[in-house]
Backbone as a chain_set.jsonl record, in Angstrom:
{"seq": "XXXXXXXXXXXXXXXXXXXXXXXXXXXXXXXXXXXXXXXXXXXXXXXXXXXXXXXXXXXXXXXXXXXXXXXXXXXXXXXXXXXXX", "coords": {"N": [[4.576, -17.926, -24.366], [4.971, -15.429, -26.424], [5.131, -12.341, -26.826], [4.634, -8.78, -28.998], [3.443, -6.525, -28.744], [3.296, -3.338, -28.102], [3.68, -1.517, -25.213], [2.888, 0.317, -22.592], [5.48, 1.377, -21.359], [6.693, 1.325, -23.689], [9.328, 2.399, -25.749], [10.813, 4.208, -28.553], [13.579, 2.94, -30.667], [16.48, 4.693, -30.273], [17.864, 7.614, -32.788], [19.84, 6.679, -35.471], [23.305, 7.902, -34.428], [26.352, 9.275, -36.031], [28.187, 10.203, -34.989], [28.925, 12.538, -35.162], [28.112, 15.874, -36.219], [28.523, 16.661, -38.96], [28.382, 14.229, -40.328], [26.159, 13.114, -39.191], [23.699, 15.235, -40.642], [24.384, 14.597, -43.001], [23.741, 11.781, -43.114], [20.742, 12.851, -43.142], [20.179, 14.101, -45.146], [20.363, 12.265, -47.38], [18.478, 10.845, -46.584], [16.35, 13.145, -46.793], [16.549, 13.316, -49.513], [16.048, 10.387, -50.764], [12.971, 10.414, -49.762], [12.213, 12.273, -51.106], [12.431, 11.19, -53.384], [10.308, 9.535, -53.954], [8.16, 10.65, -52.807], [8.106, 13.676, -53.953], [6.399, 16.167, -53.254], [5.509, 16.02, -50.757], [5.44, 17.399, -48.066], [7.713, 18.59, -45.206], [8.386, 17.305, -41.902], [8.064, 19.544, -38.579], [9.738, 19.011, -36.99], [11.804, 17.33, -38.109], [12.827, 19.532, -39.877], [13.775, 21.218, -37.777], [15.647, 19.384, -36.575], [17.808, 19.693, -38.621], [18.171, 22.235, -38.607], [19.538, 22.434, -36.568], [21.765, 20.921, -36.519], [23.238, 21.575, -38.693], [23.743, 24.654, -37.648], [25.541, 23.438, -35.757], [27.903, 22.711, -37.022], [28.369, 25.155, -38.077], [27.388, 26.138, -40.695], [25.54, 28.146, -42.507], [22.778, 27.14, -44.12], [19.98, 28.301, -45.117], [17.701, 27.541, -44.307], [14.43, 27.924, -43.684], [12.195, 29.444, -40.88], [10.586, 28.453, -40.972], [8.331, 25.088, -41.371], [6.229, 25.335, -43.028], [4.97, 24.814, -46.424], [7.158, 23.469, -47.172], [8.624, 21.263, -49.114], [10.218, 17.842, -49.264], [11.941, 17.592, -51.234], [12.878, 20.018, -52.017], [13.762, 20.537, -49.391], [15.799, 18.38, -49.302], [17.548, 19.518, -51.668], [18.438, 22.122, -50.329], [19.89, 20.478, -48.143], [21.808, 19.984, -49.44], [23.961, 21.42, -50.217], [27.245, 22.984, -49.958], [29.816, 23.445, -48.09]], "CA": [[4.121, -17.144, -25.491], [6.509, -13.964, -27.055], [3.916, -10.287, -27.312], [5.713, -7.756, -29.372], [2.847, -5.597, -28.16], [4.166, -2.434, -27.312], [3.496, -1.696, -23.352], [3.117, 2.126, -21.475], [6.63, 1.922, -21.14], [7.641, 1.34, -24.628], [10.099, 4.06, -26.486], [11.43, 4.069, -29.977], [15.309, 2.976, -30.16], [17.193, 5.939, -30.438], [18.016, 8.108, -34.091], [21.081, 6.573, -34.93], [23.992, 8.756, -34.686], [27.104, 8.849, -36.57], [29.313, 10.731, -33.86], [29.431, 14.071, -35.719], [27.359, 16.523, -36.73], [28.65, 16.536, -40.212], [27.945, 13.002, -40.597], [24.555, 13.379, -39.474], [23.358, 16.503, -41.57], [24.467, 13.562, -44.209], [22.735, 11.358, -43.188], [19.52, 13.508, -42.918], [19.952, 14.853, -46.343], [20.49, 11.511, -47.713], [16.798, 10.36, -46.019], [15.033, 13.597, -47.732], [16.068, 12.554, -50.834], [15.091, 8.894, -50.635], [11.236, 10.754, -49.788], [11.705, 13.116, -52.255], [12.144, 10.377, -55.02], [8.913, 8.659, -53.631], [6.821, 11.76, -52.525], [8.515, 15.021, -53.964], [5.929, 17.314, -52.749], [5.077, 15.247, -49.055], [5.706, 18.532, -46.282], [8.481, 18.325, -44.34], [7.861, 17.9, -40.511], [8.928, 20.693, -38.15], [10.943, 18.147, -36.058], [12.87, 17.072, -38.768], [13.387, 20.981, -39.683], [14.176, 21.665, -36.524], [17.454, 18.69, -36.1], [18.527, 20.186, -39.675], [18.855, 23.459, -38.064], [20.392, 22.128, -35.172], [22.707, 20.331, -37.653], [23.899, 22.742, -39.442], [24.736, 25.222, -36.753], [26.585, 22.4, -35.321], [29.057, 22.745, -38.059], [28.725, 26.36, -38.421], [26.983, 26.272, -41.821], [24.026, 28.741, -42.979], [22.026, 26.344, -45.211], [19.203, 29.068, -46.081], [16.652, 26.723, -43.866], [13.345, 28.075, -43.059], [12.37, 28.866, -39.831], [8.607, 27.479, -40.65], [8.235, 24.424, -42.271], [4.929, 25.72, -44.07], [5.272, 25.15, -47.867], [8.589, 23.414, -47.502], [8.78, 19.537, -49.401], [11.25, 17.103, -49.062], [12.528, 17.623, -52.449], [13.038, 21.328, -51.992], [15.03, 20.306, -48.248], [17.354, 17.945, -49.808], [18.169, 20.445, -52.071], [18.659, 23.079, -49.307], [20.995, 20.307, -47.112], [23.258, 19.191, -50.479], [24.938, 22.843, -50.336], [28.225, 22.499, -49.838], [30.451, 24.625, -46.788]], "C": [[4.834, -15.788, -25.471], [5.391, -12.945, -27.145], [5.314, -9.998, -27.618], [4.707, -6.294, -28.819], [3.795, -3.852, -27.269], [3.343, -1.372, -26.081], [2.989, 0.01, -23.523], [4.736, 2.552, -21.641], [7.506, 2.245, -22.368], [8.407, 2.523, -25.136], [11.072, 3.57, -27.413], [12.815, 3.889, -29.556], [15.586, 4.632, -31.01], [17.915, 6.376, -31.967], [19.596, 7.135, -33.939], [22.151, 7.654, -35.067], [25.752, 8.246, -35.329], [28.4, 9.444, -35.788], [29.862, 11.825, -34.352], [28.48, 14.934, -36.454], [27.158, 16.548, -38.314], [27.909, 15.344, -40.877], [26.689, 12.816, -40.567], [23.581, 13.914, -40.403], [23.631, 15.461, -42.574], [23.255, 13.074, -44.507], [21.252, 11.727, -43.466], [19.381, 14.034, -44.751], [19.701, 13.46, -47.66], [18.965, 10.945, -47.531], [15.995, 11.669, -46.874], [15.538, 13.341, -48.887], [15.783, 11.356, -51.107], [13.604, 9.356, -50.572], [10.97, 11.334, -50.582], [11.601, 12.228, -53.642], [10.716, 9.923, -55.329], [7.858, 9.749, -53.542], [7.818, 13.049, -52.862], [7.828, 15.849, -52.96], [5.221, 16.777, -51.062], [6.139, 16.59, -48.214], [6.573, 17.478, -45.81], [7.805, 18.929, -42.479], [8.526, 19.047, -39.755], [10.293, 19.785, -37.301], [12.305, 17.581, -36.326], [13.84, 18.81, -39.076], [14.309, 21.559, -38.687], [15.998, 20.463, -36.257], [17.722, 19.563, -37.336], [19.37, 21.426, -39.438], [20.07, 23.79, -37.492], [21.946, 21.641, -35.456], [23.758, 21.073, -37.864], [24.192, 24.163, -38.732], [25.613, 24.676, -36.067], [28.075, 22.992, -36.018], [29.339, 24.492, -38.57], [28.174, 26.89, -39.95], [25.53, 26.686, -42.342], [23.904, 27.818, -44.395], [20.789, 27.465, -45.698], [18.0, 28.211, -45.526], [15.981, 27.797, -43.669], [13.108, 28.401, -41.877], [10.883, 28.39, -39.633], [9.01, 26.742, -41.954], [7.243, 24.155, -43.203], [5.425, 25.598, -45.272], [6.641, 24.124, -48.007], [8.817, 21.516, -47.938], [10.458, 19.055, -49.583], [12.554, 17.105, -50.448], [13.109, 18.879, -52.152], [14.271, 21.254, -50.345], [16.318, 19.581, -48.73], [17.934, 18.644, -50.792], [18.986, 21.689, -51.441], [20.228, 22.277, -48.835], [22.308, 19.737, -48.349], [23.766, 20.593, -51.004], [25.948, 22.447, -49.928], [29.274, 23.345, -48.629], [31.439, 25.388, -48.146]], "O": [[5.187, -15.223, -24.436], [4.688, -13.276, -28.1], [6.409, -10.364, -27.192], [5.228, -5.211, -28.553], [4.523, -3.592, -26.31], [2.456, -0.569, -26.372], [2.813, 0.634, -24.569], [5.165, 3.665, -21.945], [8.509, 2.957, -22.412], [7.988, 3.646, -24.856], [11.949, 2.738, -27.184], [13.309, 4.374, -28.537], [15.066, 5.3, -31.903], [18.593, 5.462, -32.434], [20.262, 6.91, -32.928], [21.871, 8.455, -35.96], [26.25, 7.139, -35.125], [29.537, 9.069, -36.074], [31.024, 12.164, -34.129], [28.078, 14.434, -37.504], [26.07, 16.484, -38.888], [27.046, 15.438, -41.75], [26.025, 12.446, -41.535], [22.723, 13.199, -40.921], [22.635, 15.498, -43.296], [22.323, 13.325, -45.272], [20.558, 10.877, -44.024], [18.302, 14.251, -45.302], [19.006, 13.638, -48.66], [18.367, 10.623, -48.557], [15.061, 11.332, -47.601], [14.592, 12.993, -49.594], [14.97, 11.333, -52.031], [12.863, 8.722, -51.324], [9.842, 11.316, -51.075], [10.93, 12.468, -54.646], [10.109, 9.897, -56.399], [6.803, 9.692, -54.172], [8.381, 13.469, -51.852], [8.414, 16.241, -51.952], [4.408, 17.481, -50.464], [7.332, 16.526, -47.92], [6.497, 16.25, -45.843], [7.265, 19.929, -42.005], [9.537, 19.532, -40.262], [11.486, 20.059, -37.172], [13.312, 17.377, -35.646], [14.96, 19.153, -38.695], [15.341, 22.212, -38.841], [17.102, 20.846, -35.868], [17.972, 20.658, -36.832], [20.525, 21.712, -39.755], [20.993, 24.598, -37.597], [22.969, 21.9, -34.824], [24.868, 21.159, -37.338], [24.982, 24.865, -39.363], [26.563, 25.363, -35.689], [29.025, 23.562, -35.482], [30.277, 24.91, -39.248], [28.532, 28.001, -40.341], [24.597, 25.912, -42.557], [24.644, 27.793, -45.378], [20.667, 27.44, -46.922], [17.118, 28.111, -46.379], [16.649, 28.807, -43.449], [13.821, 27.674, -41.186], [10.24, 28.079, -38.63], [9.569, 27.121, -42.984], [7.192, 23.2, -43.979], [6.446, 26.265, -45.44], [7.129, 24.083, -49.137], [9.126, 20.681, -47.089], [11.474, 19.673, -49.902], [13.712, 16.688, -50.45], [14.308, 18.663, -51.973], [15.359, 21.829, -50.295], [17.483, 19.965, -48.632], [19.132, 18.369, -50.86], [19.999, 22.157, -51.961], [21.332, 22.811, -48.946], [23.403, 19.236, -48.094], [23.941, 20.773, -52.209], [25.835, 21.355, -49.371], [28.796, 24.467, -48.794], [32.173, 26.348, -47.911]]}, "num_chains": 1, "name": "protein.A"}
């Protein structure tokens, strides 16, 4: 018999990555607007906030992020990360 049950030990597979910061920050901007179509005003988490940041100093690029994600919806972030360098 197969359990998918997930154990003590279990742990999520890993974000995927695209092997560049740039690419990522894509990706990521690409995912809040997919939520923003579905939930405009659905809060953004801080965790996500927080890679965006991380992101986008990667590359050297002030996006105008937040540094609290109080008030801040997914609609209003993918607007923030589709600035352009």
């Amino acid at each position: 018999m197969t359990t998918t049950e997930q154990g003590p030990g279990w742990t999520p597979p890993p974000k995927p990555s695209f092997n560049s910061p740039a690419a990522d920050l894509n990706q990521l901007r690409n995912e809040a607007k997919r939520i923003a179509e579905t939930a405009p005003g659905q809060a953004v988490h801080a965790a996500v906030l927080e890679r965006a940041r991380m992101l986008s100093r990667a590359i050297e690029h002030d996006l105008g992020l937040p540094n609290d994600p109080n008030g801040l919806s997914y609609a209003d972030l993918a607007v923030l990360l589709s600035q352009s360098k």
